[in-house]
PDB file of C-alpha atoms in Angstrom:
ATOM      1  CA  MET A  55     -12.986 -41.193  15.492  1.00  0.00           C
ATOM      2  CA  ASP A  56      -9.977 -43.131  16.814  1.00  0.00           C
ATOM      3  CA  ALA A  57      -6.743 -41.493  17.926  1.00  0.00           C
ATOM      4  CA  ALA A  58      -4.885 -42.284  14.687  1.00  0.00           C
ATOM      5  CA  ALA A  59      -7.606 -40.786  12.507  1.00  0.00           C
ATOM      6  CA  LEU A  60      -7.873 -37.737  14.749  1.00  0.00           C
ATOM      7  CA  ALA A  61      -4.136 -37.136  14.539  1.00  0.00           C
ATOM      8  CA  THR A  62      -4.232 -37.034  10.748  1.00  0.00           C
ATOM      9  CA  SER A  63      -7.460 -35.027  10.306  1.00  0.00           C
ATOM     10  CA  PRO A  64      -7.057 -31.587   8.653  1.00  0.00           C
ATOM     11  CA  GLY A  65      -8.663 -29.841  11.615  1.00  0.00           C
ATOM     12  CA  VAL A  66      -5.968 -31.054  14.007  1.00  0.00           C
ATOM     13  CA  ASP A  67      -2.660 -31.210  12.146  1.00  0.00           C
ATOM     14  CA  ALA A  68      -3.446 -28.902   9.220  1.00  0.00           C
ATOM     15  CA  PRO A  69      -6.524 -26.815  10.077  1.00  0.00           C
ATOM     16  CA  TRP A  70      -6.035 -24.638   6.986  1.00  0.00           C
ATOM     17  CA  LEU A  71      -7.081 -27.670   4.910  1.00  0.00           C
ATOM     18  CA  ASP A  72     -10.424 -27.929   6.725  1.00  0.00           C
ATOM     19  CA  ARG A  73     -12.971 -26.425   4.326  1.00  0.00           C
ATOM     20  CA  ALA A  74     -16.033 -27.475   6.308  1.00  0.00           C
ATOM     21  CA  HIS A  75     -15.985 -24.191   8.187  1.00  0.00           C
ATOM     22  CA  ASP A  76     -15.200 -21.842   5.311  1.00  0.00           C
ATOM     23  CA  LEU A  77     -17.194 -18.600   5.326  1.00  0.00           C
ATOM     24  CA  SER A  78     -17.993 -18.629   1.622  1.00  0.00           C
ATOM     25  CA  THR A  79     -21.220 -16.618   1.510  1.00  0.00           C
ATOM     26  CA  LEU A  80     -22.256 -13.190   2.772  1.00  0.00           C
ATOM     27  CA  ASP A  81     -24.773 -14.831   5.116  1.00  0.00           C
ATOM     28  CA  ALA A  82     -22.016 -17.007   6.571  1.00  0.00           C
ATOM     29  CA  LEU A  83     -19.814 -13.976   7.066  1.00  0.00           C
ATOM     30  CA  ARG A  84     -22.582 -12.026   8.772  1.00  0.00           C
ATOM     31  CA  GLY A  85     -23.148 -14.978  11.057  1.00  0.00           C
ATOM     32  CA  VAL A  86     -19.664 -14.352  12.431  1.00  0.00           C
ATOM     33  CA  TYR A  87     -19.453 -10.604  11.856  1.00  0.00           C
ATOM     34  CA  PRO A  88     -22.821  -8.931  12.579  1.00  0.00           C
ATOM     35  CA  ALA A  89     -23.530  -5.864  10.442  1.00  0.00           C
ATOM     36  CA  PRO A  90     -22.110  -2.729  12.079  1.00  0.00           C
ATOM     37  CA  THR A  91     -24.533  -0.231  13.556  1.00  0.00           C
ATOM     38  CA  ALA A  92     -22.233   2.169  15.409  1.00  0.00           C
ATOM     39  CA  PRO A  93     -22.151   5.705  13.961  1.00  0.00           C
ATOM     40  CA  ALA A  94     -18.367   5.740  14.462  1.00  0.00           C
ATOM     41  CA  THR A  95     -18.109   2.822  12.015  1.00  0.00           C
ATOM     42  CA  LEU A  96     -20.695   3.882   9.447  1.00  0.00           C
ATOM     43  CA  ASP A  97     -20.644   7.673   9.386  1.00  0.00           C
ATOM     44  CA  LYS A  98     -16.894   8.154   8.902  1.00  0.00           C
ATOM     45  CA  GLU A  99     -17.073   7.341   5.184  1.00  0.00           C
ATOM     46  CA  CYS A 100     -17.425  10.037   2.551  1.00  0.00           C
ATOM     47  CA  ASP A 101     -17.057  10.315  -1.221  1.00  0.00           C
ATOM     48  CA  HIS A 102     -14.427  13.051  -1.255  1.00  0.00           C
ATOM     49  CA  VAL A 103     -11.436  14.360   0.677  1.00  0.00           C
ATOM     50  CA  HIS A 104     -13.262  16.030   3.554  1.00  0.00           C
ATOM     51  CA  PRO A 105     -11.442  19.002   5.167  1.00  0.00           C
ATOM     52  CA  LEU A 106     -11.000  16.836   8.287  1.00  0.00           C
ATOM     53  CA  TYR A 107      -9.279  14.115   6.227  1.00  0.00           C
ATOM     54  CA  ARG A 108      -7.085  16.488   4.245  1.00  0.00           C
ATOM     55  CA  PRO A 109      -4.436  16.905   7.005  1.00  0.00           C
ATOM     56  CA  PHE A 110      -3.846  13.141   7.087  1.00  0.00           C
ATOM     57  CA  ILE A 111      -2.887  13.066   3.399  1.00  0.00           C
ATOM     58  CA  GLU A 112      -0.801  16.210   3.747  1.00  0.00           C
ATOM     59  CA  ALA A 113       1.106  14.738   6.716  1.00  0.00           C
ATOM     60  CA  SER A 114       1.705  11.304   5.202  1.00  0.00           C
ATOM     61  CA  PRO A 115       5.125  10.430   3.728  1.00  0.00           C
ATOM     62  CA  PHE A 116       4.136   6.865   2.868  1.00  0.00           C
ATOM     63  CA  ALA A 117       1.229   5.079   1.199  1.00  0.00           C
ATOM     64  CA  ILE A 118       0.480   1.613  -0.109  1.00  0.00           C
ATOM     65  CA  LEU A 119      -1.060   1.531  -3.582  1.00  0.00           C
ATOM     66  CA  ALA A 120      -3.315  -1.414  -4.432  1.00  0.00           C
ATOM     67  CA  THR A 121      -4.243  -2.252  -8.033  1.00  0.00           C
ATOM     68  CA  ARG A 122      -5.682  -5.156  -9.953  1.00  0.00           C
ATOM     69  CA  GLY A 123      -5.016  -6.407 -13.448  1.00  0.00           C
ATOM     70  CA  PRO A 124      -5.326  -9.411 -15.736  1.00  0.00           C
ATOM     71  CA  HIS A 125      -2.776 -11.342 -13.694  1.00  0.00           C
ATOM     72  CA  GLY A 126      -4.276 -10.565 -10.299  1.00  0.00           C
ATOM     73  CA  LEU A 127      -3.756  -8.072  -7.496  1.00  0.00           C
ATOM     74  CA  ASP A 128      -0.715  -6.019  -6.576  1.00  0.00           C
ATOM     75  CA  THR A 129       0.348  -3.735  -3.730  1.00  0.00           C
ATOM     76  CA  SER A 130       3.215  -1.317  -4.042  1.00  0.00           C
ATOM     77  CA  PRO A 131       4.844   1.129  -1.598  1.00  0.00           C
ATOM     78  CA  ARG A 132       4.899   4.815  -2.446  1.00  0.00           C
ATOM     79  CA  GLY A 133       6.796   7.369  -0.431  1.00  0.00           C
ATOM     80  CA  ASP A 134       8.415  10.793  -0.364  1.00  0.00           C
ATOM     81  CA  GLY A 135       8.252  13.910   1.769  1.00  0.00           C
ATOM     82  CA  PRO A 136       5.004  14.531   3.704  1.00  0.00           C
ATOM     83  CA  GLY A 137       2.250  15.559   1.320  1.00  0.00           C
ATOM     84  CA  PHE A 138       3.886  13.865  -1.677  1.00  0.00           C
ATOM     85  CA  VAL A 139       0.356  12.938  -2.801  1.00  0.00           C
ATOM     86  CA  GLU A 140      -1.182  16.242  -3.800  1.00  0.00           C
ATOM     87  CA  ILE A 141      -4.853  17.067  -3.254  1.00  0.00           C
ATOM     88  CA  ALA A 142      -5.786  18.831  -6.487  1.00  0.00           C
ATOM     89  CA  ASP A 143      -9.386  19.212  -5.304  1.00  0.00           C
ATOM     90  CA  PRO A 144     -11.686  17.320  -2.923  1.00  0.00           C
ATOM     91  CA  ARG A 145     -12.288  14.613  -5.522  1.00  0.00           C
ATOM     92  CA  THR A 146      -8.852  14.388  -7.154  1.00  0.00           C
ATOM     93  CA  LEU A 147      -5.475  13.166  -5.892  1.00  0.00           C
ATOM     94  CA  LEU A 148      -2.188  13.388  -7.807  1.00  0.00           C
ATOM     95  CA  LEU A 149       0.419  10.693  -7.167  1.00  0.00           C
ATOM     96  CA  PRO A 150       3.792  11.115  -8.941  1.00  0.00           C
ATOM     97  CA  ASP A 151       5.557   7.928 -10.015  1.00  0.00           C
ATOM     98  CA  ARG A 152       9.120   8.332  -8.787  1.00  0.00           C
ATOM     99  CA  ARG A 153      12.163   6.514 -10.109  1.00  0.00           C
ATOM    100  CA  GLY A 154      11.972   2.727  -9.791  1.00  0.00           C
ATOM    101  CA  ASN A 155      12.935  -0.476 -11.558  1.00  0.00           C
ATOM    102  CA  HIS A 156      10.580  -0.111 -14.562  1.00  0.00           C
ATOM    103  CA  ARG A 157       8.606  -3.243 -13.716  1.00  0.00           C
ATOM    104  CA  ILE A 158       5.584  -0.870 -13.620  1.00  0.00           C
ATOM    105  CA  ASP A 159       3.364  -3.579 -12.092  1.00  0.00           C
ATOM    106  CA  SER A 160       0.907  -1.007 -10.742  1.00  0.00           C
ATOM    107  CA  LEU A 161       0.817   1.092 -13.895  1.00  0.00           C
ATOM    108  CA  ARG A 162       0.271  -1.950 -16.113  1.00  0.00           C
ATOM    109  CA  ASN A 163      -2.640  -2.883 -13.901  1.00  0.00           C
ATOM    110  CA  VAL A 164      -4.152   0.606 -14.130  1.00  0.00           C
ATOM    111  CA  VAL A 165      -3.996   0.438 -17.932  1.00  0.00           C
ATOM    112  CA  ASN A 166      -6.228  -2.649 -17.726  1.00  0.00           C
ATOM    113  CA  ASP A 167      -8.367  -1.688 -14.730  1.00  0.00           C
ATOM    114  CA  PRO A 168      -8.562   1.850 -13.286  1.00  0.00           C
ATOM    115  CA  ALA A 169      -9.684   0.741  -9.803  1.00  0.00           C
ATOM    116  CA  VAL A 170      -7.122   1.671  -7.148  1.00  0.00           C
ATOM    117  CA  ALA A 171      -6.910   1.902  -3.371  1.00  0.00           C
ATOM    118  CA  LEU A 172      -4.478   3.825  -1.173  1.00  0.00           C
ATOM    119  CA  LEU A 173      -3.591   3.279   2.470  1.00  0.00           C
ATOM    120  CA  PHE A 174      -1.858   6.317   3.984  1.00  0.00           C
ATOM    121  CA  LEU A 175       0.367   5.929   7.049  1.00  0.00           C
ATOM    122  CA  ILE A 176       1.880   8.655   9.231  1.00  0.00           C
ATOM    123  CA  PRO A 177       4.848   7.850  11.494  1.00  0.00           C
ATOM    124  CA  GLY A 178       3.787   7.915  15.129  1.00  0.00           C
ATOM    125  CA  ILE A 179       0.062   8.013  14.318  1.00  0.00           C
ATOM    126  CA  GLY A 180      -2.154   4.982  14.930  1.00  0.00           C
ATOM    127  CA  GLU A 181      -4.959   5.794  12.520  1.00  0.00           C
ATOM    128  CA  CYS A 182      -4.519   5.145   8.795  1.00  0.00           C
ATOM    129  CA  LEU A 183      -6.472   6.754   5.974  1.00  0.00           C
ATOM    130  CA  ARG A 184      -8.057   4.653   3.254  1.00  0.00           C
ATOM    131  CA  VAL A 185      -8.925   6.034  -0.195  1.00  0.00           C
ATOM    132  CA  ASN A 186     -10.622   4.131  -3.020  1.00  0.00           C
ATOM    133  CA  GLY A 187     -11.138   5.415  -6.529  1.00  0.00           C
ATOM    134  CA  HIS A 188     -10.262   5.200 -10.206  1.00  0.00           C
ATOM    135  CA  ALA A 189      -6.968   6.296 -11.728  1.00  0.00           C
ATOM    136  CA  ARG A 190      -5.550   7.293 -15.064  1.00  0.00           C
ATOM    137  CA  ILE A 191      -1.877   7.713 -15.987  1.00  0.00           C
ATOM    138  CA  SER A 192      -0.821  11.142 -17.225  1.00  0.00           C
ATOM    139  CA  ALA A 193       2.462  12.245 -18.778  1.00  0.00           C
ATOM    140  CA  ALA A 194       1.288  15.820 -19.386  1.00  0.00           C
ATOM    141  CA  PRO A 195       4.442  17.987 -19.324  1.00  0.00           C
ATOM    142  CA  ALA A 196       2.890  20.681 -17.131  1.00  0.00           C
ATOM    143  CA  LEU A 197       1.761  18.060 -14.630  1.00  0.00           C
ATOM    144  CA  LEU A 198       5.180  16.380 -14.511  1.00  0.00           C
ATOM    145  CA  GLU A 199       6.811  19.777 -14.003  1.00  0.00           C
ATOM    146  CA  ARG A 200       4.620  20.274 -10.938  1.00  0.00           C
ATOM    147  CA  PHE A 201       6.412  17.403  -9.178  1.00  0.00           C
ATOM    148  CA  VAL A 202      10.067  18.128  -9.949  1.00  0.00           C
ATOM    149  CA  VAL A 203      12.397  17.222  -7.054  1.00  0.00           C
ATOM    150  CA  GLU A 204      16.167  17.750  -7.167  1.00  0.00           C
ATOM    151  CA  GLY A 205      15.832  18.679 -10.813  1.00  0.00           C
ATOM    152  CA  GLN A 206      14.112  15.399 -11.701  1.00  0.00           C
ATOM    153  CA  SER A 207      10.497  15.041 -12.768  1.00  0.00           C
ATOM    154  CA  PRO A 208       8.508  11.818 -12.467  1.00  0.00           C
ATOM    155  CA  LYS A 209       7.878   9.870 -15.648  1.00  0.00           C
ATOM    156  CA  SER A 210       4.130   9.917 -15.020  1.00  0.00           C
ATOM    157  CA  VAL A 211       1.487  10.949 -12.503  1.00  0.00           C
ATOM    158  CA  LEU A 212      -1.527   8.985 -11.377  1.00  0.00           C
ATOM    159  CA  VAL A 213      -4.611  11.186 -11.481  1.00  0.00           C
ATOM    160  CA  ILE A 214      -6.960   9.546  -8.998  1.00  0.00           C
ATOM    161  CA  GLU A 215     -10.695  10.204  -8.998  1.00  0.00           C
ATOM    162  CA  VAL A 216     -11.727   9.782  -5.366  1.00  0.00           C
ATOM    163  CA  HIS A 217     -14.792   7.636  -4.678  1.00  0.00           C
ATOM    164  CA  LYS A 218     -14.459   6.750  -0.993  1.00  0.00           C
ATOM    165  CA  VAL A 219     -12.438   8.051   1.960  1.00  0.00           C
ATOM    166  CA  PHE A 220     -12.435   6.930   5.591  1.00  0.00           C
ATOM    167  CA  PHE A 221     -10.050   6.412   8.466  1.00  0.00           C
ATOM    168  CA  GLN A 222      -8.989   3.048   9.838  1.00  0.00           C
ATOM    169  CA  CYS A 223      -8.857   2.783  13.623  1.00  0.00           C
ATOM    170  CA  ALA A 224      -5.512   2.355  15.376  1.00  0.00           C
ATOM    171  CA  ARG A 225      -5.918  -1.214  16.656  1.00  0.00           C
ATOM    172  CA  ALA A 226      -3.715  -2.881  14.024  1.00  0.00           C
ATOM    173  CA  VAL A 227      -0.921  -0.349  14.444  1.00  0.00           C
ATOM    174  CA  LYS A 228      -1.131  -0.581  18.217  1.00  0.00           C
ATOM    175  CA  ARG A 229      -1.156  -4.382  18.226  1.00  0.00           C
ATOM    176  CA  SER A 230       1.871  -4.479  15.940  1.00  0.00           C
ATOM    177  CA  GLU A 231       3.676  -1.690  17.834  1.00  0.00           C
ATOM    178  CA  LEU A 232       4.676  -0.475  14.398  1.00  0.00           C
ATOM    179  CA  TRP A 233       6.083   2.831  15.580  1.00  0.00           C
ATOM    180  CA  ASN A 234       7.754   1.500  18.732  1.00  0.00           C
ATOM    181  CA  PRO A 235      11.546   1.882  18.246  1.00  0.00           C
ATOM    182  CA  ALA A 236      12.147  -0.924  20.737  1.00  0.00           C
ATOM    183  CA  ARG A 237      10.424  -3.319  18.320  1.00  0.00           C
ATOM    184  CA  HIS A 238      12.417  -2.269  15.262  1.00  0.00           C
ATOM    185  CA  VAL A 239      14.177  -5.173  13.543  1.00  0.00           C
ATOM    186  CA  GLU A 240      17.888  -5.077  12.750  1.00  0.00           C
ATOM    187  CA  ARG A 241      18.340  -5.289   8.981  1.00  0.00           C
ATOM    188  CA  THR A 242      21.188  -7.746   9.439  1.00  0.00           C
ATOM    189  CA  SER A 243      18.809 -10.232  11.069  1.00  0.00           C
ATOM    190  CA  LEU A 244      17.178 -10.863   7.673  1.00  0.00           C
ATOM    191  CA  PRO A 245      18.609 -12.012   4.338  1.00  0.00           C
ATOM    192  CA  SER A 246      20.272  -9.122   2.510  1.00  0.00           C
ATOM    193  CA  THR A 247      18.901  -7.890  -0.803  1.00  0.00           C
ATOM    194  CA  GLY A 248      21.987  -9.193  -2.598  1.00  0.00           C
ATOM    195  CA  SER A 249      21.766 -12.637  -1.017  1.00  0.00           C
ATOM    196  CA  ILE A 250      18.114 -12.918  -2.026  1.00  0.00           C
ATOM    197  CA  LEU A 251      18.903 -12.004  -5.620  1.00  0.00           C
ATOM    198  CA  ALA A 252      21.913 -14.334  -5.728  1.00  0.00           C
ATOM    199  CA  GLY A 253      19.777 -17.167  -4.415  1.00  0.00           C
ATOM    200  CA  LEU A 254      17.165 -16.615  -7.116  1.00  0.00           C
ATOM    201  CA  SER A 255      19.311 -15.619 -10.076  1.00  0.00           C
ATOM    202  CA  PRO A 256      22.663 -16.925 -11.373  1.00  0.00           C
ATOM    203  CA  ARG A 257      23.184 -13.539 -13.064  1.00  0.00           C
ATOM    204  CA  VAL A 258      23.561 -11.526  -9.831  1.00  0.00           C
ATOM    205  CA  ASP A 259      26.706 -11.199  -7.742  1.00  0.00           C
ATOM    206  CA  GLY A 260      25.049 -10.834  -4.348  1.00  0.00           C
ATOM    207  CA  ALA A 261      28.068  -9.506  -2.463  1.00  0.00           C
ATOM    208  CA  ALA A 262      28.762  -6.852  -5.119  1.00  0.00           C
ATOM    209  CA  TYR A 263      25.092  -5.875  -5.172  1.00  0.00           C
ATOM    210  CA  ASP A 264      25.035  -5.369  -1.400  1.00  0.00           C
ATOM    211  CA  ALA A 265      28.289  -3.423  -1.434  1.00  0.00           C
ATOM    212  CA  GLU A 266      26.946  -0.948  -4.001  1.00  0.00           C
ATOM    213  CA  LEU A 267      23.319  -0.771  -2.847  1.00  0.00           C
ATOM    214  CA  GLU A 268      23.338   2.216  -0.463  1.00  0.00           C
ATOM    215  CA  GLU A 269      25.344   4.467  -2.752  1.00  0.00           C
ATOM    216  CA  ARG A 270      23.322   3.438  -5.813  1.00  0.00           C
ATOM    217  CA  GLN A 271      20.030   4.180  -4.074  1.00  0.00           C
ATOM    218  CA  ARG A 272      21.324   7.515  -2.785  1.00  0.00           C
ATOM    219  CA  ARG A 273      22.489   8.483  -6.273  1.00  0.00           C
ATOM    220  CA  THR A 274      19.287   7.413  -8.018  1.00  0.00           C
ATOM    221  CA  MET A 275      16.639   8.443  -5.476  1.00  0.00           C
ATOM    222  CA  TYR A 276      14.902  10.678  -8.015  1.00  0.00           C
TER     223      TYR A 276
END
């Protein structure tokens, strides 16, 4: 291949366009990632909230909820005080749906497909906890009453049937230095919420949105 052709080949200038090396089969994947054999990798998985995993859920103030629906996949942040996801029993988690913007992307997905996954994070802790299962959406009054905060109940609660639980090692968190205050990013270094909305919608006054944002969020937290 001459220099001109080499310079324009996908593998040199745009390697993401090179499909010749795609790992598109399980055999191809296993050629790069041999099947794990270490007990620490295989034996950590269980089909319920083991007593040793329970403290991780109880200590977590933040989780990422993954769902899938007719229009594809979605991930959504969920957060509140530590233990905001309640362990009803070793095979059942209760996740209240706090006040939001009523897009209900996750809930619409659950209506179509009950499969969900949760990734629990704990500030200062490297390991994450992963939970997979099936969910249903409940608006049972007694269940909503169970999650009242500041006089406000959630509009619904996800009742999650646990199928798989295991911890994720700390490498990703350590590599990212997620909890290192010295690596925290100043909010002003990124586009503001109002400027994003103003750039995408002629109906939003970005400056007014930014000016009111903190007080509005404080007032409507629950």
